[in-house]
Amino acid sequence: MRFTEEHEWLRVEGDVVVVGITEHAAEQLGDVVFVELPEIEAMVAKGDEVCVIESVKAASDILAPVDGEIVAVNEALVDSPALVNEDPQGDAWFFKMKLDDLGVLDDLMSEDEYKEFLG
Amino acid sequence: MTDSQTDLRRTALHALHLELGGKMVPFAGYDMPVQYPMGVMGEHLHCRDKAGLFDVSHMGQVILRGPDAALALERLVPVALAELPLGRQRYAMFTNDAGGILDDLMVANRGAHVLAVVNAACKAADLAHMQDNLRDLDVTEVTDRALLALQGPQAEAVLAGLLPEVAKMRFMDVADHDWNGVTLWVSRSGYTGEDGFEISLPNAQAEGFARALLAHPDVAPIGLGARDSLRLEAGLCLYGNDIDTTTTPIEAGLTWAIQKGRRVGGARAGGFPGADVVLPQLAQGAPRQRVGLLPDGRAPMRAGTALFATQDSETQIGTITSGGFGPSLGRPVAMGYVPAQYAGADTELWAELRGKRLPVRVAALPFRPSNYSK
């Protein structure tokens, strides 16, 4: 698994990358009550706002961690936003992306580097 | 610790908040718990189900002393205070010359003095306002007392375990009660829509008293996050969001707080700042009104969200002033201001969220019936 400074995780699954938010991010957000997912087949660039995630406290965005095409979204989160708090690094993935080059993941943090980043 | 943190003031319960795992945030110049490990949702539901303990010591407690102090305070508020009986409290608001609201407050007749409880962010301005305009009174901020709130359906049973006489108090009663030789100033009121109490007591005893309440299995500490969602479901105004210097009490739907004696034809009609704006609005209706709003979908609509009459109209008609997710309702709820012709219950409006228009329905406030002990 790779990690971004925006507290997303990325996991390679065949030829696609699964993206979600980290346990740390879910804990910081608090109880998630609303999730808006991107359109399938949307082409996104790194840094684009692709998901909206709202907790009781506040709204925040999930940014595309890399360039690519959205090929699947986790509709279960729309009906059960609380999944994000229950299993952020497992069942509560947000979307899957197809990348031109999986090599860009090497620029992201490893789990150890992310832990160090959190301090 | 950074410099910005050292600048923040601390209440008498600060160490207890840290011990309880409170997540501290700056709020109105104080370092306050926004939530505890239970989380905003859990804390909200716990307070509705059992009892929640809040530290509201950041709020201002101001004593007014002098001949006819309550009558004198009427010069600054559109509320009848002169006949407020001993041991009773009333909701009031300071108005400005334009009829806008400078702050909202609770005013209690405690016999020896009048006690005003004002918002934390406004307290310095409120104190100056009262001192400048009530020169016949001695106006003093109470700085040696903490203020706790115990709210929820089990609040009476829990507090009566320490202070049996509180069971006799009714909503908006105020009374002194003795706890281990300390005099507590207790009012049966709050900011959650639940039955409950607010307790003012010396700083030195505040932590011990809070621990005595928390020892009860039904009591959990509640942070500012749930305090906001609880008051929102109860349709209560947050100063700075739902009411401010640009909103009149009539627009804000606070007409109920203006007793007959201060209205046109009353024994002490007018005589408060902005009466020439507020009283005509009261008679003729305000051009815009604060309303409850229920978003159709699941997306919370927060303060600042623009409101429109139709899905494609270009002219914004109003703005959401408070909004979020209502844990007890399991859905988003909001409040905002709209022109009077759109203020009727069930009127369908449109809110613009992230560039998209989403339907929202005008709804009666409160969203959830209050459980006051009347």
Short mmCIF file of C-alpha atoms in Angstrom, two decimals:
data_model
loop_
_atom_site.label_atom_id
_atom_site.label_comp_id
_atom_site.label_asym_id
_atom_site.label_seq_id
_atom_site.Cartn_x
_atom_site.Cartn_y
_atom_site.Cartn_z
CA MET A 1 0.00 0.00 0.00
CA ARG A 2 1.17 3.55 -0.77
CA PHE A 3 0.19 6.73 1.03
CA THR A 4 -0.17 10.43 0.21
CA GLU A 5 0.34 13.52 2.34
CA GLU A 6 -3.42 14.09 1.94
CA HIS A 7 -3.97 10.90 3.96
CA GLU A 8 -5.11 8.67 1.13
CA TRP A 9 -4.02 5.08 0.62
CA LEU A 10 -3.55 3.40 -2.75
CA ARG A 11 -3.51 -0.34 -3.31
CA VAL A 12 -2.70 -2.01 -6.63
CA GLU A 13 -5.31 -4.58 -7.61
CA GLY A 14 -4.50 -6.16 -10.99
CA ASP A 15 -4.20 -3.27 -13.43
CA VAL A 16 -6.17 -0.77 -11.35
CA VAL A 17 -5.43 1.20 -8.20
CA VAL A 18 -7.92 1.21 -5.29
CA VAL A 19 -8.06 4.50 -3.33
CA GLY A 20 -9.36 5.25 0.15
CA ILE A 21 -8.58 7.40 3.16
CA THR A 22 -6.34 6.33 6.02
CA GLU A 23 -7.40 5.37 9.54
CA HIS A 24 -5.77 8.57 10.72
CA ALA A 25 -7.88 10.65 8.30
CA ALA A 26 -11.09 8.85 9.27
CA GLU A 27 -10.37 9.45 12.93
CA GLN A 28 -9.64 13.13 12.32
CA LEU A 29 -12.87 13.56 10.34
CA GLY A 30 -15.06 11.96 12.98
CA ASP A 31 -18.40 10.36 12.17
CA VAL A 32 -18.85 10.44 8.39
CA VAL A 33 -22.46 11.19 7.40
CA PHE A 34 -22.24 11.85 3.66
CA VAL A 35 -20.12 10.72 0.75
CA GLU A 36 -20.33 11.94 -2.85
CA LEU A 37 -18.46 9.80 -5.37
CA PRO A 38 -17.03 10.73 -8.78
CA GLU A 39 -18.54 9.68 -12.12
CA ILE A 40 -17.28 6.45 -13.58
CA GLU A 41 -15.12 7.00 -16.69
CA ALA A 42 -14.17 10.48 -15.50
CA MET A 43 -10.62 11.43 -16.43
CA VAL A 44 -9.01 13.12 -13.45
CA ALA A 45 -5.74 14.89 -12.84
CA LYS A 46 -3.70 14.72 -9.67
CA GLY A 47 -5.09 17.26 -7.19
CA ASP A 48 -8.63 17.36 -8.66
CA GLU A 49 -11.42 17.26 -6.10
CA VAL A 50 -13.03 13.92 -6.84
CA CYS A 51 -15.05 13.04 -3.73
CA VAL A 52 -16.87 15.00 -1.07
CA ILE A 53 -16.80 13.57 2.40
CA GLU A 54 -18.72 15.15 5.25
CA SER A 55 -18.65 14.39 8.93
CA VAL A 56 -21.02 15.78 11.55
CA LYS A 57 -18.43 18.52 12.04
CA ALA A 58 -17.30 19.56 8.57
CA ALA A 59 -17.03 18.97 4.85
CA SER A 60 -13.80 17.99 3.12
CA ASP A 61 -12.65 16.75 -0.26
CA ILE A 62 -10.73 13.77 -1.45
CA LEU A 63 -8.25 14.76 -4.14
CA ALA A 64 -7.17 12.53 -6.99
CA PRO A 65 -3.80 11.20 -5.80
CA VAL A 66 -2.52 10.65 -9.36
CA ASP A 67 -3.65 11.20 -12.98
CA GLY A 68 -5.98 8.56 -14.35
CA GLU A 69 -9.47 7.33 -15.17
CA ILE A 70 -12.11 6.49 -12.57
CA VAL A 71 -13.22 2.94 -13.40
CA ALA A 72 -15.29 2.01 -10.31
CA VAL A 73 -16.80 3.66 -7.24
CA ASN A 74 -17.91 2.14 -3.93
CA GLU A 75 -21.68 2.80 -3.93
CA ALA A 76 -21.95 1.16 -0.49
CA LEU A 77 -20.49 4.33 1.02
CA VAL A 78 -23.40 6.42 -0.27
CA ASP A 79 -25.92 4.36 1.70
CA SER A 80 -23.62 3.65 4.65
CA PRO A 81 -21.19 6.54 5.12
CA ALA A 82 -20.34 5.18 8.58
CA LEU A 83 -18.35 2.41 6.84
CA VAL A 84 -15.61 5.01 6.42
CA ASN A 85 -15.15 5.08 10.20
CA GLU A 86 -15.60 1.33 10.63
CA ASP A 87 -13.16 0.03 8.04
CA PRO A 88 -11.34 2.92 6.35
CA GLN A 89 -8.46 0.87 4.98
CA GLY A 90 -10.59 -2.12 3.93
CA ASP A 91 -14.26 -2.19 2.89
CA ALA A 92 -14.53 1.60 2.75
CA TRP A 93 -12.50 2.14 -0.43
CA PHE A 94 -13.79 5.13 -2.43
CA PHE A 95 -12.88 4.54 -6.06
CA LYS A 96 -10.69 2.58 -8.43
CA MET A 97 -8.47 4.25 -11.03
CA LYS A 98 -6.77 3.11 -14.18
CA LEU A 99 -3.34 4.66 -14.58
CA ASP A 100 -1.18 5.00 -17.68
CA ASP A 101 1.84 4.10 -15.65
CA LEU A 102 1.76 2.40 -12.26
CA GLY A 103 5.31 3.62 -11.79
CA VAL A 104 4.02 6.96 -10.42
CA LEU A 105 3.08 5.10 -7.23
CA ASP A 106 6.78 4.80 -6.44
CA ASP A 107 6.80 8.54 -5.72
CA LEU A 108 4.27 8.07 -2.91
CA MET A 109 5.06 7.12 0.68
CA SER A 110 5.42 3.59 1.98
CA GLU A 111 3.55 2.66 5.16
CA ASP A 112 6.64 3.30 7.27
CA GLU A 113 7.21 6.67 5.59
CA TYR A 114 3.56 7.60 6.17
CA LYS A 115 3.82 6.69 9.86
CA GLU A 116 6.91 8.88 10.09
CA PHE A 117 5.03 11.65 8.26
CA LEU A 118 2.27 11.47 10.89
CA GLY A 119 4.93 11.80 13.55
CA MET B 1 3.11 24.27 23.06
CA THR B 2 2.91 26.97 20.41
CA ASP B 3 2.45 30.64 21.11
CA SER B 4 -1.08 30.63 19.79
CA GLN B 5 -2.01 27.97 22.31
CA THR B 6 -0.53 29.86 25.23
CA ASP B 7 -2.66 32.86 24.28
CA LEU B 8 -5.83 30.87 24.79
CA ARG B 9 -7.67 31.10 28.06
CA ARG B 10 -8.48 28.01 30.06
CA THR B 11 -11.55 27.20 32.11
CA ALA B 12 -11.37 25.62 35.55
CA LEU B 13 -12.07 22.25 33.90
CA HIS B 14 -9.22 22.41 31.37
CA ALA B 15 -7.13 19.69 33.05
CA LEU B 16 -10.20 17.47 33.33
CA HIS B 17 -10.94 17.89 29.61
CA LEU B 18 -7.43 16.70 28.80
CA GLU B 19 -7.72 13.80 31.22
CA LEU B 20 -11.02 12.76 29.57
CA GLY B 21 -9.35 12.76 26.15
CA GLY B 22 -10.99 15.95 24.93
CA LYS B 23 -9.87 17.15 21.51
CA MET B 24 -9.10 20.79 22.22
CA VAL B 25 -9.76 23.63 19.79
CA PRO B 26 -9.65 27.41 20.06
CA PHE B 27 -13.14 28.78 20.60
CA ALA B 28 -13.91 32.43 21.42
CA GLY B 29 -10.42 32.82 22.86
CA TYR B 30 -10.61 29.67 25.00
CA ASP B 31 -9.01 26.25 24.60
CA MET B 32 -12.16 24.12 24.62
CA PRO B 33 -13.07 20.46 23.93
CA VAL B 34 -14.81 20.04 20.56
CA GLN B 35 -15.34 16.35 21.29
CA TYR B 36 -14.23 13.50 23.54
CA PRO B 37 -13.34 9.95 22.44
CA MET B 38 -17.08 9.09 22.15
CA GLY B 39 -17.27 11.42 19.14
CA VAL B 40 -19.80 14.06 18.11
CA MET B 41 -22.45 11.58 16.97
CA GLY B 42 -22.19 9.42 20.09
CA GLU B 43 -22.15 12.42 22.41
CA HIS B 44 -25.19 13.94 20.72
CA LEU B 45 -27.19 10.72 21.00
CA HIS B 46 -26.03 10.13 24.58
CA CYS B 47 -27.30 13.56 25.61
CA ARG B 48 -30.70 12.91 24.01
CA ASP B 49 -30.89 9.47 25.65
CA LYS B 50 -29.34 9.98 29.10
CA ALA B 51 -27.42 13.03 30.32
CA GLY B 52 -24.54 15.11 29.01
CA LEU B 53 -22.17 17.36 30.93
CA PHE B 54 -20.94 20.50 29.17
CA ASP B 55 -18.32 23.01 30.28
CA VAL B 56 -19.74 26.40 29.33
CA SER B 57 -17.46 28.40 31.60
CA HIS B 58 -16.27 30.42 28.61
CA MET B 59 -19.63 32.18 28.62
CA GLY B 60 -19.85 35.48 30.43
CA GLN B 61 -21.58 35.73 33.80
CA VAL B 62 -22.34 39.34 34.64
CA ILE B 63 -23.88 40.67 37.83
CA LEU B 64 -25.99 43.84 37.77
CA ARG B 65 -26.63 45.53 41.09
CA GLY B 66 -28.50 48.68 41.92
CA PRO B 67 -31.96 50.06 42.49
CA ASP B 68 -34.38 48.50 39.99
CA ALA B 69 -31.56 46.77 38.12
CA ALA B 70 -33.98 44.63 36.09
CA LEU B 71 -36.01 47.66 35.06
CA ALA B 72 -32.83 49.52 34.12
CA LEU B 73 -31.66 46.62 31.93
CA GLU B 74 -34.90 46.98 29.95
CA ARG B 75 -33.28 50.05 28.33
CA LEU B 76 -31.06 47.67 26.34
CA VAL B 77 -33.42 44.78 25.55
CA PRO B 78 -36.97 44.46 24.15
CA VAL B 79 -37.86 42.08 26.96
CA ALA B 80 -40.00 42.73 30.06
CA LEU B 81 -37.71 42.23 33.04
CA ALA B 82 -39.15 44.54 35.71
CA GLU B 83 -41.81 42.03 36.70
CA LEU B 84 -39.56 38.98 36.38
CA PRO B 85 -40.31 37.17 39.65
CA LEU B 86 -37.59 36.28 42.12
CA GLY B 87 -36.12 32.95 41.10
CA ARG B 88 -37.05 33.20 37.42
CA GLN B 89 -35.02 33.65 34.24
CA ARG B 90 -35.86 35.02 30.82
CA TYR B 91 -34.30 34.92 27.36
CA ALA B 92 -33.36 38.36 26.02
CA MET B 93 -31.25 40.05 23.36
CA PHE B 94 -29.29 43.30 23.23
CA THR B 95 -30.41 45.32 20.22
CA ASN B 96 -28.64 48.11 18.35
CA ASP B 97 -30.16 51.31 16.96
CA ALA B 98 -31.02 49.53 13.69
CA GLY B 99 -32.89 46.81 15.55
CA GLY B 100 -30.07 44.31 14.94
CA ILE B 101 -28.95 41.89 17.63
CA LEU B 102 -25.69 42.58 19.50
CA ASP B 103 -25.95 39.36 21.51
CA ASP B 104 -28.53 37.07 23.05
CA LEU B 105 -28.52 36.32 26.74
CA MET B 106 -30.29 34.87 29.75
CA VAL B 107 -31.38 37.24 32.51
CA ALA B 108 -32.14 35.89 35.98
CA ASN B 109 -33.69 37.60 38.98
CA ARG B 110 -31.61 36.22 41.84
CA GLY B 111 -32.91 38.65 44.44
CA ALA B 112 -29.66 40.24 45.61
CA HIS B 113 -28.73 40.89 41.98
CA VAL B 114 -29.66 40.34 38.37
CA LEU B 115 -27.47 37.77 36.62
CA ALA B 116 -26.91 38.01 32.87
CA VAL B 117 -25.31 35.09 31.05
CA VAL B 118 -23.90 36.17 27.69
CA ASN B 119 -22.01 34.56 24.79
CA ALA B 120 -18.27 34.07 25.16
CA ALA B 121 -17.36 35.86 21.93
CA CYS B 122 -19.45 38.90 22.89
CA LYS B 123 -18.76 39.18 26.58
CA ALA B 124 -16.22 42.00 26.53
CA ALA B 125 -18.45 44.06 24.24
CA ASP B 126 -21.55 43.23 26.28
CA LEU B 127 -19.85 44.23 29.50
CA ALA B 128 -18.77 47.57 28.02
CA HIS B 129 -22.25 48.07 26.54
CA MET B 130 -23.92 47.57 29.92
CA GLN B 131 -21.34 49.62 31.83
CA ASP B 132 -21.63 52.51 29.36
CA ASN B 133 -25.41 52.54 29.19
CA LEU B 134 -26.39 51.54 32.71
CA ARG B 135 -24.34 54.00 34.71
CA ASP B 136 -26.85 53.86 37.54
CA LEU B 137 -25.93 50.18 38.08
CA ASP B 138 -22.89 48.34 39.28
CA VAL B 139 -22.08 45.96 36.38
CA THR B 140 -19.42 43.36 37.18
CA GLU B 141 -18.21 40.28 35.35
CA VAL B 142 -18.04 37.20 37.52
CA THR B 143 -14.58 35.76 36.91
CA ASP B 144 -14.29 33.35 39.83
CA ARG B 145 -17.11 31.01 38.88
CA ALA B 146 -17.31 28.21 36.35
CA LEU B 147 -20.50 27.35 34.46
CA LEU B 148 -21.52 23.76 33.76
CA ALA B 149 -24.58 22.44 31.94
CA LEU B 150 -26.15 19.06 32.60
CA GLN B 151 -28.65 18.25 29.86
CA GLY B 152 -30.81 15.33 28.90
CA PRO B 153 -33.75 13.24 30.11
CA GLN B 154 -31.73 11.88 33.05
CA ALA B 155 -30.38 15.30 34.08
CA GLU B 156 -32.93 15.77 36.86
CA ALA B 157 -32.39 12.30 38.36
CA VAL B 158 -28.61 12.71 38.23
CA LEU B 159 -28.47 16.23 39.66
CA ALA B 160 -31.09 15.42 42.32
CA GLY B 161 -28.74 12.71 43.54
CA LEU B 162 -26.41 15.52 44.64
CA LEU B 163 -28.95 18.32 45.16
CA PRO B 164 -32.38 16.80 45.97
CA GLU B 165 -34.22 20.16 45.79
CA VAL B 166 -33.56 20.62 42.08
CA ALA B 167 -36.39 18.17 41.35
CA LYS B 168 -38.82 20.91 42.42
CA MET B 169 -37.47 23.44 39.92
CA ARG B 170 -39.42 24.10 36.72
CA PHE B 171 -38.09 25.24 33.33
CA MET B 172 -36.47 28.69 33.66
CA ASP B 173 -36.44 28.64 37.47
CA VAL B 174 -33.24 29.78 39.17
CA ALA B 175 -32.26 28.91 42.74
CA ASP B 176 -29.28 28.56 45.07
CA HIS B 177 -28.44 25.07 46.25
CA ASP B 178 -25.78 23.96 48.70
CA TRP B 179 -23.24 21.27 47.80
CA ASN B 180 -20.61 20.41 50.42
CA GLY B 181 -20.85 23.91 51.82
CA VAL B 182 -20.54 25.58 48.42
CA THR B 183 -23.37 27.71 47.01
CA LEU B 184 -24.34 26.67 43.51
CA TRP B 185 -26.41 28.99 41.32
CA VAL B 186 -28.68 26.60 39.47
CA SER B 187 -31.06 27.35 36.60
CA ARG B 188 -33.32 24.84 34.89
CA SER B 189 -32.42 25.73 31.32
CA GLY B 190 -29.99 24.90 28.56
CA TYR B 191 -29.17 24.93 24.89
CA THR B 192 -30.02 21.44 23.68
CA GLY B 193 -33.84 21.26 23.55
CA GLU B 194 -33.64 18.80 26.44
CA ASP B 195 -34.60 19.23 30.05
CA GLY B 196 -31.56 20.18 32.05
CA PHE B 197 -29.72 22.57 34.28
CA GLU B 198 -26.96 25.14 34.18
CA ILE B 199 -24.85 25.34 37.31
CA SER B 200 -22.60 28.25 38.25
CA LEU B 201 -20.11 27.49 41.00
CA PRO B 202 -16.73 28.69 42.30
CA ASN B 203 -13.81 27.73 40.04
CA ALA B 204 -12.09 25.96 42.92
CA GLN B 205 -14.96 23.47 43.31
CA ALA B 206 -15.83 23.08 39.62
CA GLU B 207 -13.67 20.05 38.91
CA GLY B 208 -14.82 18.20 42.03
CA PHE B 209 -18.44 18.85 41.17
CA ALA B 210 -17.93 17.80 37.53
CA ARG B 211 -16.29 14.58 38.71
CA ALA B 212 -19.23 13.91 41.06
CA LEU B 213 -21.61 14.24 38.08
CA LEU B 214 -19.41 12.16 35.77
CA ALA B 215 -19.31 9.40 38.40
CA HIS B 216 -22.94 8.69 37.54
CA PRO B 217 -23.11 6.00 34.83
CA ASP B 218 -25.67 8.00 32.83
CA VAL B 219 -23.42 11.06 32.47
CA ALA B 220 -20.92 11.57 29.64
CA PRO B 221 -18.88 14.69 28.87
CA ILE B 222 -20.07 16.49 25.74
CA GLY B 223 -17.98 18.79 23.56
CA LEU B 224 -18.76 21.85 21.47
CA GLY B 225 -19.41 19.74 18.35
CA ALA B 226 -22.45 17.99 19.81
CA ARG B 227 -23.51 21.18 21.57
CA ASP B 228 -23.90 22.70 18.11
CA SER B 229 -25.80 19.77 16.56
CA LEU B 230 -28.08 19.54 19.61
CA ARG B 231 -29.02 23.21 19.50
CA LEU B 232 -29.48 23.06 15.72
CA GLU B 233 -32.03 20.22 15.99
CA ALA B 234 -33.74 22.21 18.75
CA GLY B 235 -34.01 25.20 16.37
CA LEU B 236 -32.02 27.44 18.75
CA CYS B 237 -30.05 30.36 17.34
CA LEU B 238 -26.27 30.51 17.41
CA TYR B 239 -25.09 34.09 17.79
CA GLY B 240 -22.80 35.04 14.90
CA ASN B 241 -24.52 32.54 12.58
CA ASP B 242 -28.31 32.73 12.90
CA ILE B 243 -28.51 36.10 14.61
CA ASP B 244 -26.19 39.09 14.47
CA THR B 245 -26.23 42.86 14.05
CA THR B 246 -27.92 42.49 10.63
CA THR B 247 -30.89 40.44 11.88
CA THR B 248 -33.74 41.81 13.97
CA PRO B 249 -35.47 39.75 16.68
CA ILE B 250 -38.58 39.67 14.48
CA GLU B 251 -36.74 38.37 11.42
CA ALA B 252 -35.07 35.82 13.68
CA GLY B 253 -38.42 34.50 14.88
CA LEU B 254 -37.79 35.63 18.44
CA THR B 255 -41.05 37.58 18.72
CA TRP B 256 -42.12 35.24 21.54
CA ALA B 257 -39.35 36.76 23.68
CA ILE B 258 -40.88 40.25 23.45
CA GLN B 259 -43.61 40.41 26.08
CA LYS B 260 -46.78 42.49 25.66
CA GLY B 261 -45.54 45.11 28.11
CA ARG B 262 -42.77 46.14 25.71
CA ARG B 263 -44.91 46.11 22.56
CA VAL B 264 -47.00 48.96 21.19
CA GLY B 265 -49.77 49.63 23.70
CA GLY B 266 -47.83 47.96 26.54
CA ALA B 267 -47.10 49.62 29.88
CA ARG B 268 -43.41 50.08 28.94
CA ALA B 269 -43.64 49.95 25.16
CA GLY B 270 -40.39 50.54 23.29
CA GLY B 271 -37.58 52.28 25.11
CA PHE B 272 -34.87 49.93 23.79
CA PRO B 273 -32.38 50.54 20.95
CA GLY B 274 -33.97 50.03 17.54
CA ALA B 275 -37.55 50.00 18.87
CA ASP B 276 -38.57 52.14 15.88
CA VAL B 277 -37.54 49.24 13.61
CA VAL B 278 -38.46 46.26 15.76
CA LEU B 279 -41.96 47.27 16.90
CA PRO B 280 -43.29 48.14 13.41
CA GLN B 281 -41.85 44.84 12.14
CA LEU B 282 -43.62 43.07 14.96
CA ALA B 283 -46.93 44.64 13.91
CA GLN B 284 -46.55 44.35 10.15
CA GLY B 285 -44.27 41.37 9.75
CA ALA B 286 -40.61 41.33 8.79
CA PRO B 287 -39.53 41.28 5.13
CA ARG B 288 -37.53 38.12 5.73
CA GLN B 289 -37.68 35.34 8.26
CA ARG B 290 -35.51 32.68 9.81
CA VAL B 291 -36.86 29.29 8.82
CA GLY B 292 -36.03 25.64 9.34
CA LEU B 293 -34.83 23.86 6.20
CA LEU B 294 -34.81 20.14 5.43
CA PRO B 295 -32.53 19.20 2.53
CA ASP B 296 -34.17 16.49 0.39
CA GLY B 297 -31.08 14.38 -0.02
CA ARG B 298 -28.35 13.23 2.32
CA ALA B 299 -25.92 16.06 1.68
CA PRO B 300 -25.51 18.40 4.67
CA MET B 301 -25.98 22.06 3.77
CA ARG B 302 -23.81 24.28 5.89
CA ALA B 303 -23.71 27.97 6.80
CA GLY B 304 -23.19 30.20 3.76
CA THR B 305 -25.06 27.97 1.29
CA ALA B 306 -27.08 30.12 -1.15
CA LEU B 307 -30.84 29.61 -1.52
CA PHE B 308 -32.90 30.09 -4.69
CA ALA B 309 -36.63 30.05 -5.44
CA THR B 310 -36.30 27.70 -8.40
CA GLN B 311 -33.84 25.27 -9.87
CA ASP B 312 -32.62 27.74 -12.49
CA SER B 313 -33.35 31.24 -11.16
CA GLU B 314 -30.36 33.54 -11.15
CA THR B 315 -31.30 35.64 -8.15
CA GLN B 316 -30.30 34.36 -4.75
CA ILE B 317 -33.20 34.80 -2.30
CA GLY B 318 -31.57 33.74 0.94
CA THR B 319 -28.72 32.03 2.75
CA ILE B 320 -28.32 29.14 5.13
CA THR B 321 -26.97 30.40 8.46
CA SER B 322 -26.54 27.05 10.27
CA GLY B 323 -26.65 23.55 8.94
CA GLY B 324 -25.28 20.10 9.23
CA PHE B 325 -26.25 16.57 10.06
CA GLY B 326 -28.85 16.04 12.78
CA PRO B 327 -27.84 12.79 14.52
CA SER B 328 -31.20 12.30 16.28
CA LEU B 329 -33.06 12.84 13.02
CA GLY B 330 -30.60 10.82 10.97
CA ARG B 331 -30.67 13.44 8.23
CA PRO B 332 -29.30 16.85 7.37
CA VAL B 333 -31.01 19.90 8.86
CA ALA B 334 -30.42 23.62 8.41
CA MET B 335 -31.72 27.07 9.23
CA GLY B 336 -31.58 30.20 7.15
CA TYR B 337 -33.23 33.44 6.12
CA VAL B 338 -35.69 33.77 3.23
CA PRO B 339 -38.13 36.51 2.13
CA ALA B 340 -41.48 36.25 3.91
CA GLN B 341 -43.29 34.93 0.83
CA TYR B 342 -41.06 31.83 0.86
CA ALA B 343 -41.23 31.24 4.60
CA GLY B 344 -44.34 29.07 4.70
CA ALA B 345 -43.92 25.45 5.84
CA ASP B 346 -43.33 22.99 3.00
CA THR B 347 -42.25 25.67 0.51
CA GLU B 348 -39.79 24.04 -1.86
CA LEU B 349 -36.57 25.98 -2.38
CA TRP B 350 -33.25 25.17 -3.98
CA ALA B 351 -29.83 25.29 -2.39
CA GLU B 352 -26.65 25.58 -4.43
CA LEU B 353 -24.11 23.07 -3.24
CA ARG B 354 -20.79 22.69 -5.06
CA GLY B 355 -22.30 24.18 -8.22
CA LYS B 356 -25.42 21.99 -8.16
CA ARG B 357 -28.97 23.00 -7.20
CA LEU B 358 -30.54 20.60 -4.71
CA PRO B 359 -34.11 20.77 -3.34
CA VAL B 360 -34.71 21.83 0.23
CA ARG B 361 -38.03 22.20 2.04
CA VAL B 362 -39.04 24.88 4.57
CA ALA B 363 -39.93 23.18 7.85
CA ALA B 364 -41.28 24.22 11.23
CA LEU B 365 -38.80 24.74 14.06
CA PRO B 366 -37.79 23.00 16.22
CA PHE B 367 -37.05 19.96 14.09
CA ARG B 368 -37.49 17.86 17.17
CA PRO B 369 -39.95 18.61 19.98
CA SER B 370 -38.30 20.04 23.09
CA ASN B 371 -38.44 18.14 26.37
CA TYR B 372 -38.54 21.04 28.80
CA SER B 373 -39.93 20.42 32.28
CA LYS B 374 -42.69 23.03 32.37
#
